[in-house]
Every structure is written in C-alpha cells, then in structure tokens.
Coordinates of C-alpha atoms and ligand atoms in Angstrom, one line a residue:
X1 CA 96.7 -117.4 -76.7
X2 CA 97.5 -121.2 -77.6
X3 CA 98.1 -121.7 -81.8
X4 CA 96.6 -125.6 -81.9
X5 CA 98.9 -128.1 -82.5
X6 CA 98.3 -128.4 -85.8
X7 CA 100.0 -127.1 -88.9
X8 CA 97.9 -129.0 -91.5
X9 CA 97.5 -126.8 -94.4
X10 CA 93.3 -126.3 -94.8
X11 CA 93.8 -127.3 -97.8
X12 CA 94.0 -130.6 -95.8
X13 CA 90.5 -130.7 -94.9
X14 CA 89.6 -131.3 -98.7
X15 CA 92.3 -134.0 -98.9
X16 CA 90.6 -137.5 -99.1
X17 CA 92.7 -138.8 -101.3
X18 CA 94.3 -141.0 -98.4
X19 CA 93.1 -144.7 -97.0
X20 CA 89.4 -144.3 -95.9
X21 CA 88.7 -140.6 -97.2
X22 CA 91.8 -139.3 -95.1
X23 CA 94.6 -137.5 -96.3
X24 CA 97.0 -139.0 -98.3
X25 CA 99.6 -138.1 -96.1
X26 CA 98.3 -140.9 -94.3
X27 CA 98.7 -143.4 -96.1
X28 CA 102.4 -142.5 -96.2
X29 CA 102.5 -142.4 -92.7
X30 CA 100.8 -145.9 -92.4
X31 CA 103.2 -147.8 -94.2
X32 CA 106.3 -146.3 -93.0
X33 CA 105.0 -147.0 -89.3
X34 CA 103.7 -150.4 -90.5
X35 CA 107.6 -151.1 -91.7
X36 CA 109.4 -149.4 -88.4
X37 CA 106.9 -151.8 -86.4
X38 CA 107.5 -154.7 -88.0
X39 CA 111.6 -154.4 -87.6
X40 CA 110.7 -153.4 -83.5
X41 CA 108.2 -156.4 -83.1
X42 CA 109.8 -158.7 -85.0
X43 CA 113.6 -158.3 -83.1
X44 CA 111.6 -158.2 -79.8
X45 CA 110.2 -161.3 -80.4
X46 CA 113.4 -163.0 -80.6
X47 CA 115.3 -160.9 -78.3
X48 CA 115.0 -163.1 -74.9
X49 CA 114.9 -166.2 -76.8
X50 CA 118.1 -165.3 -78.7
X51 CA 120.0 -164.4 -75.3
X52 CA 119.0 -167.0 -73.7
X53 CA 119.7 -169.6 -76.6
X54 CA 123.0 -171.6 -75.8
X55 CA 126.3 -170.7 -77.7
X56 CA 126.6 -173.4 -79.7
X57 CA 123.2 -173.0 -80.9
X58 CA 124.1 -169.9 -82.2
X59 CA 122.1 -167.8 -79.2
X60 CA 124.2 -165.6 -76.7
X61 CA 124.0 -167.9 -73.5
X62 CA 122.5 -165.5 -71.0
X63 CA 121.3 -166.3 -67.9
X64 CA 116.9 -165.4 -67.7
X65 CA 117.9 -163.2 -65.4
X66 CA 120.5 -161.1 -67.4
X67 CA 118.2 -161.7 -70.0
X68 CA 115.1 -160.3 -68.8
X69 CA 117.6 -157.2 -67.0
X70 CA 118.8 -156.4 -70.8
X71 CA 115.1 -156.9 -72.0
X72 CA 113.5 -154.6 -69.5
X73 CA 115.9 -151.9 -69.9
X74 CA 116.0 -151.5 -73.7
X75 CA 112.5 -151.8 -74.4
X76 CA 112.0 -149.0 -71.6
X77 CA 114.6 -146.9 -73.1
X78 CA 113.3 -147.2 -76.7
X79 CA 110.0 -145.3 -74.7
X80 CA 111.8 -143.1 -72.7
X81 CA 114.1 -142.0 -75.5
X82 CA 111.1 -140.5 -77.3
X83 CA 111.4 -137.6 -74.9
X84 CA 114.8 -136.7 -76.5
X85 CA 113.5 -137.6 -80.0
X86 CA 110.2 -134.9 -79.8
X87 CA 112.8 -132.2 -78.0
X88 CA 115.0 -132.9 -81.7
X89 CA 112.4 -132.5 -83.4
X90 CA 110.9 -129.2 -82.0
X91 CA 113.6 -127.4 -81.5
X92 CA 116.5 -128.4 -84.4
X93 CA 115.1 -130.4 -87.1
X94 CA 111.6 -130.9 -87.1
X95 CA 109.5 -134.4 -87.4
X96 CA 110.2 -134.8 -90.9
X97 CA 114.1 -135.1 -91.2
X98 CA 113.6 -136.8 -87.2
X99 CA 111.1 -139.8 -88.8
X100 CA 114.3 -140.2 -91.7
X101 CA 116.9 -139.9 -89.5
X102 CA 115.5 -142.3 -86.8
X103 CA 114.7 -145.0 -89.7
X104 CA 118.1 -144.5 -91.0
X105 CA 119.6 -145.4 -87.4
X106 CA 117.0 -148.2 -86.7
X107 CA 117.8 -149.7 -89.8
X108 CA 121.4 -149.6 -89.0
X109 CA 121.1 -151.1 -86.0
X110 CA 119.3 -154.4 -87.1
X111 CA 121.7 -154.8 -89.8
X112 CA 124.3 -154.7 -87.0
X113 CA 122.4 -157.7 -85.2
X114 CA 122.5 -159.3 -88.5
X115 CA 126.5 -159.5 -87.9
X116 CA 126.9 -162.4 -85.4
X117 CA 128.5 -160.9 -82.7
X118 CA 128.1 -159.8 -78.8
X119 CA 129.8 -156.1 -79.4
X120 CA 127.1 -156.0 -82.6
X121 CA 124.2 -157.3 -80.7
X122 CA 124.6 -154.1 -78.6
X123 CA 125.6 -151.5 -80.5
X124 CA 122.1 -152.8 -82.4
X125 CA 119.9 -152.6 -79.5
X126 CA 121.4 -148.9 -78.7
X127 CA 120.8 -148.1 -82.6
X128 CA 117.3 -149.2 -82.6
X129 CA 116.8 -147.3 -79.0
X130 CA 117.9 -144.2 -80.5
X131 CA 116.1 -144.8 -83.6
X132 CA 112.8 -145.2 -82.3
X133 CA 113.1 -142.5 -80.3
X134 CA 113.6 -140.3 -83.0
X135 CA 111.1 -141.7 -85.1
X136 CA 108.0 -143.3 -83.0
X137 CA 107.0 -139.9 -81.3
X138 CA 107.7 -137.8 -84.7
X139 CA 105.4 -139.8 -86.7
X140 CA 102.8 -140.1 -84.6
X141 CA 103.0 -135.9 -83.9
X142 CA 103.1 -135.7 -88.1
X143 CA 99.8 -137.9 -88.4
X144 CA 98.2 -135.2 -86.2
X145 CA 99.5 -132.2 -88.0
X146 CA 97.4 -133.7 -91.3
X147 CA 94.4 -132.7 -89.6
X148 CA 93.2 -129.1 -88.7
X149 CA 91.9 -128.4 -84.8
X150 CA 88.2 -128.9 -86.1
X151 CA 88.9 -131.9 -88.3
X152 CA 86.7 -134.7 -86.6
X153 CA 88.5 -137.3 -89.0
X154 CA 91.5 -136.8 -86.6
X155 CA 90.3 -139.7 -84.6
X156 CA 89.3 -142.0 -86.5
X157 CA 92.9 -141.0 -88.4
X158 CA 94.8 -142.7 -85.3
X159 CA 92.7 -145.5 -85.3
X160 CA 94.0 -146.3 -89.1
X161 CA 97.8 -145.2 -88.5
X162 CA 97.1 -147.8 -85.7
X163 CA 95.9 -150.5 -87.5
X164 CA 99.1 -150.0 -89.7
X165 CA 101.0 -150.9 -86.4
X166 CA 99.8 -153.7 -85.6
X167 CA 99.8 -155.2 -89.1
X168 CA 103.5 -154.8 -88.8
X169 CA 103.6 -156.5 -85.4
X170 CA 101.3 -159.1 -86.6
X171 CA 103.5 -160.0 -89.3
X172 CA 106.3 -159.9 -87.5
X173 CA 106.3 -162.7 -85.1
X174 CA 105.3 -165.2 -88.2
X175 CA 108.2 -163.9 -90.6
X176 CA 110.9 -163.4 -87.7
X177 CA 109.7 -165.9 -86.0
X178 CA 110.1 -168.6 -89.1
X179 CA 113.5 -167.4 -90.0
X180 CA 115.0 -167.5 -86.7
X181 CA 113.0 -171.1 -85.2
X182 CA 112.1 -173.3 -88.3
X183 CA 114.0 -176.5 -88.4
X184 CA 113.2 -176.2 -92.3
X185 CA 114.8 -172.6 -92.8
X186 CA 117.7 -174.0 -91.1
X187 CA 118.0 -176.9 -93.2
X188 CA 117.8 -174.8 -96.2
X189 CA 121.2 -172.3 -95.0
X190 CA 122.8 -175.8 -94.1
X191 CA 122.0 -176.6 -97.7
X192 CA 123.4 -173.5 -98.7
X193 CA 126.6 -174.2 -96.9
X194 CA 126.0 -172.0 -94.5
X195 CA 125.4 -172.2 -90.4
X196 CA 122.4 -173.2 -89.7
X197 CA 122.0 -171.2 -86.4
X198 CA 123.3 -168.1 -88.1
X199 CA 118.9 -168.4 -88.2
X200 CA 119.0 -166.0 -85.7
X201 CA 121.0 -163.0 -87.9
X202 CA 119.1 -163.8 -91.0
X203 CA 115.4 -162.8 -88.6
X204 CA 117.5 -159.7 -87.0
X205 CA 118.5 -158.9 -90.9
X206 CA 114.8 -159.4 -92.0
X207 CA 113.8 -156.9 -89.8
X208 CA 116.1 -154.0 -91.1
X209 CA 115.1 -155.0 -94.6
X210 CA 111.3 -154.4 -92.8
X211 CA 112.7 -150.9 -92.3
X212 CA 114.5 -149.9 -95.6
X213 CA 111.0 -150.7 -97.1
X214 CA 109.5 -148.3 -95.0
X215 CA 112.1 -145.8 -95.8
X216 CA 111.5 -145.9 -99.1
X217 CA 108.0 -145.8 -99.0
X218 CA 108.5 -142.7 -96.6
X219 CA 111.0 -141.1 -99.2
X220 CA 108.7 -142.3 -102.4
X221 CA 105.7 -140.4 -100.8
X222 CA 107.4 -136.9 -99.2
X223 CA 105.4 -134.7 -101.5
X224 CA 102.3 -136.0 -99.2
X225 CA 104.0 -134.7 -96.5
X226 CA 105.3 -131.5 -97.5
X227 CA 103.1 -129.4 -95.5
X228 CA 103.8 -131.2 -92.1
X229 CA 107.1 -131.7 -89.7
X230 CA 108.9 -129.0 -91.1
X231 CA 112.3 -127.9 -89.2
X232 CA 111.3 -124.9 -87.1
X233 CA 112.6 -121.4 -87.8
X234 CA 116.0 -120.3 -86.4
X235 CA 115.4 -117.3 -84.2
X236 CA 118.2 -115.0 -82.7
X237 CA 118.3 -116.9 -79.8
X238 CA 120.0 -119.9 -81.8
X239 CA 119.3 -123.4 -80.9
X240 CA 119.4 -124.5 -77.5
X241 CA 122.2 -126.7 -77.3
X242 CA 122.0 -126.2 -73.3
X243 CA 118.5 -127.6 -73.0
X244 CA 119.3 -130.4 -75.3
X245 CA 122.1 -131.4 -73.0
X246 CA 119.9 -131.1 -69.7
X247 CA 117.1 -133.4 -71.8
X248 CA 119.6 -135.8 -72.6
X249 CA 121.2 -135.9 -68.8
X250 CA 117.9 -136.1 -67.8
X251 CA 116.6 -139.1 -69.8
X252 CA 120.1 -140.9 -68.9
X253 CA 119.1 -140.0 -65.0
X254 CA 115.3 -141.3 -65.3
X255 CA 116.9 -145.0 -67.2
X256 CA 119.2 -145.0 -64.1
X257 CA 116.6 -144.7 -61.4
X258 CA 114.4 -147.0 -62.9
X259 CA 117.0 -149.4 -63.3
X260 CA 117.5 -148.9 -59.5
X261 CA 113.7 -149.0 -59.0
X262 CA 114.1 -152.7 -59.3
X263 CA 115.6 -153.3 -56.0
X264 CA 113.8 -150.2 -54.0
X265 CA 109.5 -150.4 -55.2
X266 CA 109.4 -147.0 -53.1
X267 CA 110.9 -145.3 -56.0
X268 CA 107.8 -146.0 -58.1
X269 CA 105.7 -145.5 -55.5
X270 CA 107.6 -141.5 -55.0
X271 CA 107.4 -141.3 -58.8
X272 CA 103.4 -141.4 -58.6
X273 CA 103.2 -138.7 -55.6
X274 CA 105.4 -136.5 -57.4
X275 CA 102.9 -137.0 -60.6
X276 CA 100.3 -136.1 -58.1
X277 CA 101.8 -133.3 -56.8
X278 CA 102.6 -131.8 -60.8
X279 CA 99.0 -132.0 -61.7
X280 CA 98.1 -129.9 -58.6
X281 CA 100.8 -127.8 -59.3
X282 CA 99.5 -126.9 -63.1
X283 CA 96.1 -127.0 -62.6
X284 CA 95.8 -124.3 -59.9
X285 CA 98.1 -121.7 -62.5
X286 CA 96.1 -119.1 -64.2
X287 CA 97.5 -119.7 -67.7
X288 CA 95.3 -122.1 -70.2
X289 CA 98.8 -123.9 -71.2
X290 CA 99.3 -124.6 -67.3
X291 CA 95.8 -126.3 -67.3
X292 CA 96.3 -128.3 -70.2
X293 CA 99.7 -129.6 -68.9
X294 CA 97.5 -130.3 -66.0
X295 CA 95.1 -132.6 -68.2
X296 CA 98.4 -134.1 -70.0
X297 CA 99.4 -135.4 -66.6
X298 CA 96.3 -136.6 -65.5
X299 CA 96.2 -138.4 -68.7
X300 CA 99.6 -139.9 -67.9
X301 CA 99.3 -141.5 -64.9
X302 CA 96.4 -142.8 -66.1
X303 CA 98.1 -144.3 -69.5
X304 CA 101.2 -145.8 -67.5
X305 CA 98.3 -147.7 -65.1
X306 CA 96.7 -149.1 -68.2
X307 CA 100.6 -149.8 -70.1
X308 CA 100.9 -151.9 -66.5
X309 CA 98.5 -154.6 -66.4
X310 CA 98.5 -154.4 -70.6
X311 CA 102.8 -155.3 -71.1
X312 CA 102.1 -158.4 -69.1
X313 CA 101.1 -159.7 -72.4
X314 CA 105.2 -160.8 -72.7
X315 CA 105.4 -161.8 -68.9
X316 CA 102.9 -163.2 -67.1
X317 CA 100.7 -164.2 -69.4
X318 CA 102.9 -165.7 -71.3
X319 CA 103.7 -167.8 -69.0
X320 CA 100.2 -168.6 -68.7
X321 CA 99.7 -169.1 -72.1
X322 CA 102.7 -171.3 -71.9
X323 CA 101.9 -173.3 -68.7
X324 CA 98.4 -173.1 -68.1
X325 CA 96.4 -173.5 -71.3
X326 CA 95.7 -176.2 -73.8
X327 CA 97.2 -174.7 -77.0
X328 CA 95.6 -177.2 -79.1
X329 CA 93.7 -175.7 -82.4
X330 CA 91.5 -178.6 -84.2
X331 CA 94.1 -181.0 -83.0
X332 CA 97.0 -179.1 -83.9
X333 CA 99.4 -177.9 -81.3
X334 CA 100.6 -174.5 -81.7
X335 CA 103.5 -173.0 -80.0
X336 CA 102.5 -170.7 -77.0
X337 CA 104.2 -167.8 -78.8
X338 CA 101.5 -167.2 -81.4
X339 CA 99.4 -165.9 -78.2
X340 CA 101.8 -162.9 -78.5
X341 CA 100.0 -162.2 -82.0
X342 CA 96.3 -162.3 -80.4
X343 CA 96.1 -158.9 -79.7
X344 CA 97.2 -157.3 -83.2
X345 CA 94.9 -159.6 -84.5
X346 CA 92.4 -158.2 -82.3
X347 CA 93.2 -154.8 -83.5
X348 CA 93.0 -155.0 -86.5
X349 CA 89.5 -156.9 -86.7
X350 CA 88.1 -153.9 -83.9
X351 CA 90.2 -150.9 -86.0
X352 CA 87.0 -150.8 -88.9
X353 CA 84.4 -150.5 -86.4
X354 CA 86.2 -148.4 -84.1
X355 CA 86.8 -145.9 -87.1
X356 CA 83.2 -146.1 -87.6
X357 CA 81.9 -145.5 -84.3
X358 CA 84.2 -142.5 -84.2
X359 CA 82.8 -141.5 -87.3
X360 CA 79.5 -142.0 -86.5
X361 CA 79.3 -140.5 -82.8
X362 CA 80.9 -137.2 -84.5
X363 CA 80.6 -134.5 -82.0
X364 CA 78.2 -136.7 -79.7
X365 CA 81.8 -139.5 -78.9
X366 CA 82.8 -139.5 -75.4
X367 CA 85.6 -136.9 -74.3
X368 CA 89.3 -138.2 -74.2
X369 CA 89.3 -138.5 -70.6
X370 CA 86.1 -140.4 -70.6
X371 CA 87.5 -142.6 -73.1
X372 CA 90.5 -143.1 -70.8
X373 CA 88.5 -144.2 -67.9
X374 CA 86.7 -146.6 -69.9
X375 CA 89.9 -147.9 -71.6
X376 CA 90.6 -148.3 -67.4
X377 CA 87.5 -150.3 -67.2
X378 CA 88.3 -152.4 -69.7
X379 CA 91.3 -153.6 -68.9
X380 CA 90.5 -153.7 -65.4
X381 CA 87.7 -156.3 -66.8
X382 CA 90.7 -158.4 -68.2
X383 CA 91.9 -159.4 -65.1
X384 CA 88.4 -160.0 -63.8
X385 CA 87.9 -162.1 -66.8
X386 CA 90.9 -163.7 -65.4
X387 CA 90.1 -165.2 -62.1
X388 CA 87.2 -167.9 -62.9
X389 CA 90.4 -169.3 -65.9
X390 CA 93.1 -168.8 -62.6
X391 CA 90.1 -171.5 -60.5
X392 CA 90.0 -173.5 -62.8
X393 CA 93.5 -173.7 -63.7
X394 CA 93.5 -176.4 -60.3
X395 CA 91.7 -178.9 -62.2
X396 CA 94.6 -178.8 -65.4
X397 CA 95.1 -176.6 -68.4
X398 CA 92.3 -174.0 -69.2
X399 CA 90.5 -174.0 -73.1
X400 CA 92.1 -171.4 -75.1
X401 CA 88.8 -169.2 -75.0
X402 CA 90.6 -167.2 -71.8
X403 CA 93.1 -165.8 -73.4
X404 CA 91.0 -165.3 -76.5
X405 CA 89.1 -162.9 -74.0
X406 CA 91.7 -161.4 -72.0
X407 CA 93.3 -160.2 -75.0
X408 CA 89.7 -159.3 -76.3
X409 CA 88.9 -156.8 -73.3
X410 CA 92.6 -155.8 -73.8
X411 CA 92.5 -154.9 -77.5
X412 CA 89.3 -152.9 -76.3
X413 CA 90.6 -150.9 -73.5
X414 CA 94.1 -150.3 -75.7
X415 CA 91.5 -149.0 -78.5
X416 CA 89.9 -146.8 -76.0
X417 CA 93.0 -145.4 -75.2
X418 CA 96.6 -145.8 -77.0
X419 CA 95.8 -144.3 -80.4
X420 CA 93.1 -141.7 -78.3
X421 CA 96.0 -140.6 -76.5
X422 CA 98.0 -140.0 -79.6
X423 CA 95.2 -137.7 -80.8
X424 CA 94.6 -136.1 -77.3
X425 CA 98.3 -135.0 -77.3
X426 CA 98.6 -133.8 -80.3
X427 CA 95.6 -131.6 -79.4
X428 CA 96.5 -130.6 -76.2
X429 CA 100.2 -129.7 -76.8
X430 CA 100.7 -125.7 -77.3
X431 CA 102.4 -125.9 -81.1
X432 CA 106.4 -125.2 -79.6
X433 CA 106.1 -128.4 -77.4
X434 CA 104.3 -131.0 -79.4
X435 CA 107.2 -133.3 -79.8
X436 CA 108.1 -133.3 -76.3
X437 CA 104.3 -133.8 -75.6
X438 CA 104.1 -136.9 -77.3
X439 CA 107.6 -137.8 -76.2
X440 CA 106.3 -138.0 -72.3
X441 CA 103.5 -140.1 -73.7
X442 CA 105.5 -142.6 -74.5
X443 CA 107.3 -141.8 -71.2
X444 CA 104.1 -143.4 -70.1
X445 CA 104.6 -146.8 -71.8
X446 CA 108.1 -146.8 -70.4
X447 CA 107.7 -146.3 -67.1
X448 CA 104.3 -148.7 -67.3
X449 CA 106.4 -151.3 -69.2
X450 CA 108.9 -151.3 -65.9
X451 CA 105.8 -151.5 -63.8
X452 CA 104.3 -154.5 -65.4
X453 CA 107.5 -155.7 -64.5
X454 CA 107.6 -155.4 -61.2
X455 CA 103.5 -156.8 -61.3
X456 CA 104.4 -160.1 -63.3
X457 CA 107.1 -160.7 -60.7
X458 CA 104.5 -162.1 -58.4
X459 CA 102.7 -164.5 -61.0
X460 CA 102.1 -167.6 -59.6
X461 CA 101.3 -170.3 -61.8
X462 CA 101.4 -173.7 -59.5
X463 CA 98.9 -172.2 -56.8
X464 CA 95.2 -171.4 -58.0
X465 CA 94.0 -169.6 -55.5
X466 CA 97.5 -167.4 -55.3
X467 CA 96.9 -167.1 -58.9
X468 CA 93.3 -165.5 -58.6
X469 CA 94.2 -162.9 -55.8
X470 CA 97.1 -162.2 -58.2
X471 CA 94.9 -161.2 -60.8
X472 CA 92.1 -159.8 -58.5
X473 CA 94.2 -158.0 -57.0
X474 CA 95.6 -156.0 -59.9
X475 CA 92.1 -155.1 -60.8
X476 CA 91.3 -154.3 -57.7
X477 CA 93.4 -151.5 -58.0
X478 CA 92.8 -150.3 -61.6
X479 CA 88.9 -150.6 -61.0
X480 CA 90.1 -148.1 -58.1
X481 CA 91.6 -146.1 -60.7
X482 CA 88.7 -145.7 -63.3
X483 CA 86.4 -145.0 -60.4
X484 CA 88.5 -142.1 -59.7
X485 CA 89.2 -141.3 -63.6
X486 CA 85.2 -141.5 -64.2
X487 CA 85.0 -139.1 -61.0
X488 CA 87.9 -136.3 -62.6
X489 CA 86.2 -136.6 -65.7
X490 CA 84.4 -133.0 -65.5
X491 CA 87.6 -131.4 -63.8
X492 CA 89.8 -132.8 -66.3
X493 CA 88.0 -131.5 -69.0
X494 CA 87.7 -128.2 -68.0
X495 CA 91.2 -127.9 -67.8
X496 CA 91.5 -128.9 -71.3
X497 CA 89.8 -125.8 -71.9
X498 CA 87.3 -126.8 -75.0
X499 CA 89.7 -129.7 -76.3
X500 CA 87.6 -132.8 -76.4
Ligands
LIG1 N1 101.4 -151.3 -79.5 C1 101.5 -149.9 -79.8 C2 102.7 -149.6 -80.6 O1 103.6 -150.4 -80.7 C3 101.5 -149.1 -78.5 C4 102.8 -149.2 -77.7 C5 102.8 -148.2 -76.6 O2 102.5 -147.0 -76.7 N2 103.1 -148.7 -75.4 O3 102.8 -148.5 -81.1

C-alpha cells in the first residue's frame, strides 16, 4: 500500500484563501520562490559576462573557455545538488527547515560575491550551489503537500508557483542587469566616491537582498505552512548518516563524470542506455512502487530531452539573437540580452490561461505523460520554426518575429511540462522518498543543461544551410522522441497505477 505523497491537512481542500482560490500556503510559497529566483537568475545573468570582463574593468579576466567550463559546471551542480537537498529533507529535517536553511546559505553566498574578490566569487557560487539544492526541490515538494491526492487544483497550483518563477527571473535580468552594465549607475558610485566597476558586486549584492526578502516573507507567513514539510519522526533505527554519505559521494561522482563527459560524448550516450535499462528493470517488478519508479524514469529521460534543446536559450540562441537578428524595436536598438527575458515574459502572459484550461478540462485534461509528449512536440516545433529564419539568415539579419516564436513554442512545451512534472512527482513519489523524487527531477535539468551543451557546441552561425541541418537535425530527433512518448503513453500510464 502506497500513502500519496501528500500530507496536506483536508482541512486544505477548504482553503482558498490563497492567490486564485488556492491555499494560502501558496502564496507564501510563491513569493519566497519568486525571491530565491530572482537572486539565481539575476547572478546567472552576469556570471559569464563578469568572468570574462577584463581586470581593470572590475570583471575576473577569464578566458570564454574557462568561463563557459565554470558556467556549465555550477549551474549543473545547483540541479544535481537537489538530489542531496530532497534526501535532507526526507530523512533529517524535513522541507520546511531545508527551504530556511537553503535561503539562509544562498543568501550568504551572494553577499559573498558582493565582496570583490576571486576566493569570494567561489566560495559564492558553492554557497548558492548548496543553497539551491536545499531549497529548490523542498519548495516545490511543499507546494504539492498543500494539496490532497484528489485535489484537481494541484495543477493549476504549479502553474501559479511557476509564474512566481519567472516573475523573479524576469525581473532579474533588468535590475541585475542595470546595476552591473549601466554607464549611469556607474557614474552615480563614481559620484559617490566609490569604484565605478565595483557595478558588478553591487548586482551580486542585489541579488542576496532578492533573497532576504524572500526569507522574510517565508518567515512572516510560517503559520500557512504549518501543516506541510515537517521534519520526519526519529525511529529506532536513527538517522542514516551512512546513506547520506553514499548520496553525497554519489552526487560528487555524477559532477565528476559529467565534467569528464565533455571530452568522451559516449558517456552520455551510456548514461541514456543505462536509463533504458532502469525503466525495464522497475517496470517488470510486481510491486506498484517499482512501476511508478518505472513511470518516474520514463518521465526523466523524457524531461532531460526537452531541458536539451530548451537551455540553448543561453548558448546557441544567444548567439543567434546576438549575430543573426535585427534587434531593432521602433527604431530603438536593444541589447541582445533582453532576448534572455522573452521566455518569462512568455510565461507569465500563458500561466492565466494555462491555469484555466487546467481548470476547465478538470478530470477530462490530458494525462502527465500525454502532456509530456506534447511538451516534446512543442519544442520539437521550435527548432522546425527555426530553419526557414536559419535560410534566410544568408540574405542578412532575420526580423525579430523568430525568436519571438521560438521562444513562443518554447514557453508552450516548458508549460506542458516543467511545472506538470513538478506535480507528477509529487504524485507519483511513495510519501518516504518525495524529496529525493523531486531531487532526480531536477537531476533532469542538470544533466539536460550539460547536454544542451554539448548540442550548442555545433552552432553555426556564418553557414545557412549548416545552420538549418543544425536545427533540423535536433528536431529530428526530439520529433523521434515524442513519437515514441505518444506511443508509451498507455504503458506508462498503467504503471502509474491510477495517477493521472
Ligand atoms: N525555469 C524554471 C526554474 O527556474 C525551470 C528550470 C528547470 O527545471 N530546468 O525553476
């Protein structure tokens, strides 16, 4: 017998005291993550630019290639960390004290890139690393415990929470951003006396004071919370300090092979069989929690496909952004950058209507692995979307209505998807392991952030027609991959066993 992975009190059903009828939990929730995305978004943003940024300009002097090395690795271990954050959680101190204690360390660790300084630039980039992986999983497990296993709100709850995330990450390039670019914030610290390219710490700094404030909205609202995350109860056994140690060697081990990955592609291309080979290995055991962890896997591979082609966003088309379109708006010229703020946009314009349509299909909406496969299909459409703007690329810079639409299908597929997954887990995840559940979702984004990687690696932006196959290429193979998602679709719902 599987308890659902939910510990929300009845009681919560009749709570809709929340944003849009939900509980006000919530709400609490929202914000906090709001805050803790704005600090990650808005230090990402800078974080290339700022290495690469010459000395005497205040910027580390990095090479791109160490640059993009120290880039890849920390924002795949802030992922992969998550697994270690959801194991805390379950087993010692439960999701609420993990959410306070990762905010406390993220926090921390942007205030230590406030401190000009290489030893404090990386002791900040660990911080935040740890940090998130405390926090991001345990939040997102906590905004599924306010629900009970029939609540159909649940949803449409994820949708909200995510539209909390990417108003933080929409803010965050423009306030980041200004502070550590804008020739007329710089004048104003030279006016002060101070360095002008200390610009840099003062955006770092704005970020941790993003996270304090979602701190103390976290700690302001508790009492909303008090019937979720709470620290499970000691049993004779103790706590097991053992497995903690093996989950911690083990995340270490995964950050080194994927490290090495970059040099040898048949690692990733070992890591998929042996994916393959664990959802055989689950589904065909008797026991319904086998079958499920089956489903979770099947959802996995399918999530670190879509995280692939979707993180490109910072790579390759960037650099299309950058290179290949006319960033021209009424006769202004914007900086390429503000592309990078397109999809949360997009989000939060589709977030209402999403919430609605969840609402409003009830018990009729899609299953989670249907939605998965269209979420596939829609990002598989991106590229496709692509290749006509990659033609015409040969006779000069494209109209911005490309990337408007890229990012369109994007925002789609990622609302098909990324917060359903969230939900899924939280549903499919016996009750003992629902941290470390959503900690190998976000395993997911890490390893697909490494992939997309790899992918961007062979953007091509002087050749059109190398510059089409790139992109039909990549859809070649996740249109491969829905076809075979749309085609599981039964099987992996029967292994869910009567979660939707
Ligand atoms: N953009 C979303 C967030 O920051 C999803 C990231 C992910 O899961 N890869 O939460």
């Amino acid at each position: 017998m599987i308890s659902p992975a939910t510990s929300g009190s009845p009681a919560s059903l009749h709570d809709t005291g929340g944003l849009g009828g939900h509980p006000r939990g919530l709400t609490t929730l929202f914000f906090t993550e709001m805050w803790e995305r704005f600090s990650y978004y808005g230090m990402r943003a800078l974080l290339v630019l700022f290495m690469t940024t010459e000395v005497a300009k205040g910027g580390l002097g990095f090479t791109d290639k160490t640059s993009a090395a120290v880039y890849g690795t920390y924002t795949m271990s802030v992922y992969l960390l998550s697994i270690l954050g959801g194991f805390i959680a379950d087993n010692f101190i439960g999701s609420r004290r993990a959410v306070l204690w990762g905010g406390v360390i993220i926090a921390s660790g942007h205030y230590a890139m406030a401190v000009p300084s290489t030893a404090t630039f990386f002791l900040g980039l660990g911080l935040v690393a740890i940090g998130t992986g405390l926090l991001k999983p345990n939040i997102s497990t906590m905004v599924g415990s306010l629900y009970s296993a029939e609540d159909e709100r649940r949803d449409a709850g994820f949708s909200i929470f995510y539209m909390g995330i990417n108003l933080g990450a929409l803010a965050a390039s423009i306030v980041c951003g200004y502070l550590a670019q804008a020739e007329s914030f710089r004048n104003f610290l030279g006016g002060l006396g101070l360095s002008p390219y200390g610009s840099w710490h003062w955006a770092f700094g704005a970020a941790g004071i993003g996270m304090t404030f979602g701190l103390f909205t976290y700690l302001r609202r508790a009492s909303t919370l008090a019937h979720v995350g709470q620290a499970p109860a000691l049993t004779a056994a103790g706590r097991p300090w053992g497995k903690l140690g093996l989950v911690l060697l083990g995340s270490l081990a995964l950050i080194g092979i994927m490290v090495l990955s970059d040099s040898r592609p048949w690692i990733v291309l070992a890591l998929f069989a042996a994916q393959i080979a664990a959802v055989l290995a689950f589904a065909f055991r008797p026991s319904e929690e086998s079958r499920r962890i089956a489903a979770i896997l099947v959802l996995f591979i399918a999530a670190q496909i879509f995280w692939a082609i979707f993180e490109q966003a910072g790579s390759s088309i960037s650099l299309f952004a950058e290179r290949l379109t006319d960033n021209h708006l009424f006769g202004y010229a914007f900086p390429s950058a503000w592309w990078q703020s397109i999809n949360s946009a997009w989000v939060i314009a589709l977030a209402a209507p999403f919430a609605w349509l969840w609402i409003k299909l009830g018990a009729k909406q899609p299953s989670s692995p249907a939605k998965f496969a269209f979420g596939l299909l829609f990002v598989g459409l991106s590229f496709v979307w692509m290749i006509p703007a990659a033609k015409l690329t040969a006779e000069g810079k494209v109209g911005p209505i490309w990337l408007l639409g890229l990012f369109f299908f994007q925002t789609v597929g990622e609302m098909l998807l990324s917060p359903v997954g969230l939900s899924t887990m939280t549903k499919l995840a016996p009750a003992r392991l629902l941290g470390l559940v959503m900690g190998i979702w976000f395993l997911a984004a890490a390893l697909g952030n490494k992939l997309a990687g790899v992918l961007a690696g062979e953007f091509n932006s002087s050749d059109p027609a190398a510059l089409a196959d790139f992109f039909l290429q990549q859809a070649l193979i996740v249109g491969g991959a829905t076809v075979a998602l749309f085609a599981l679709v039964p099987w992996v719902k029967r292994l869910m066993g009567g979660v939707r």
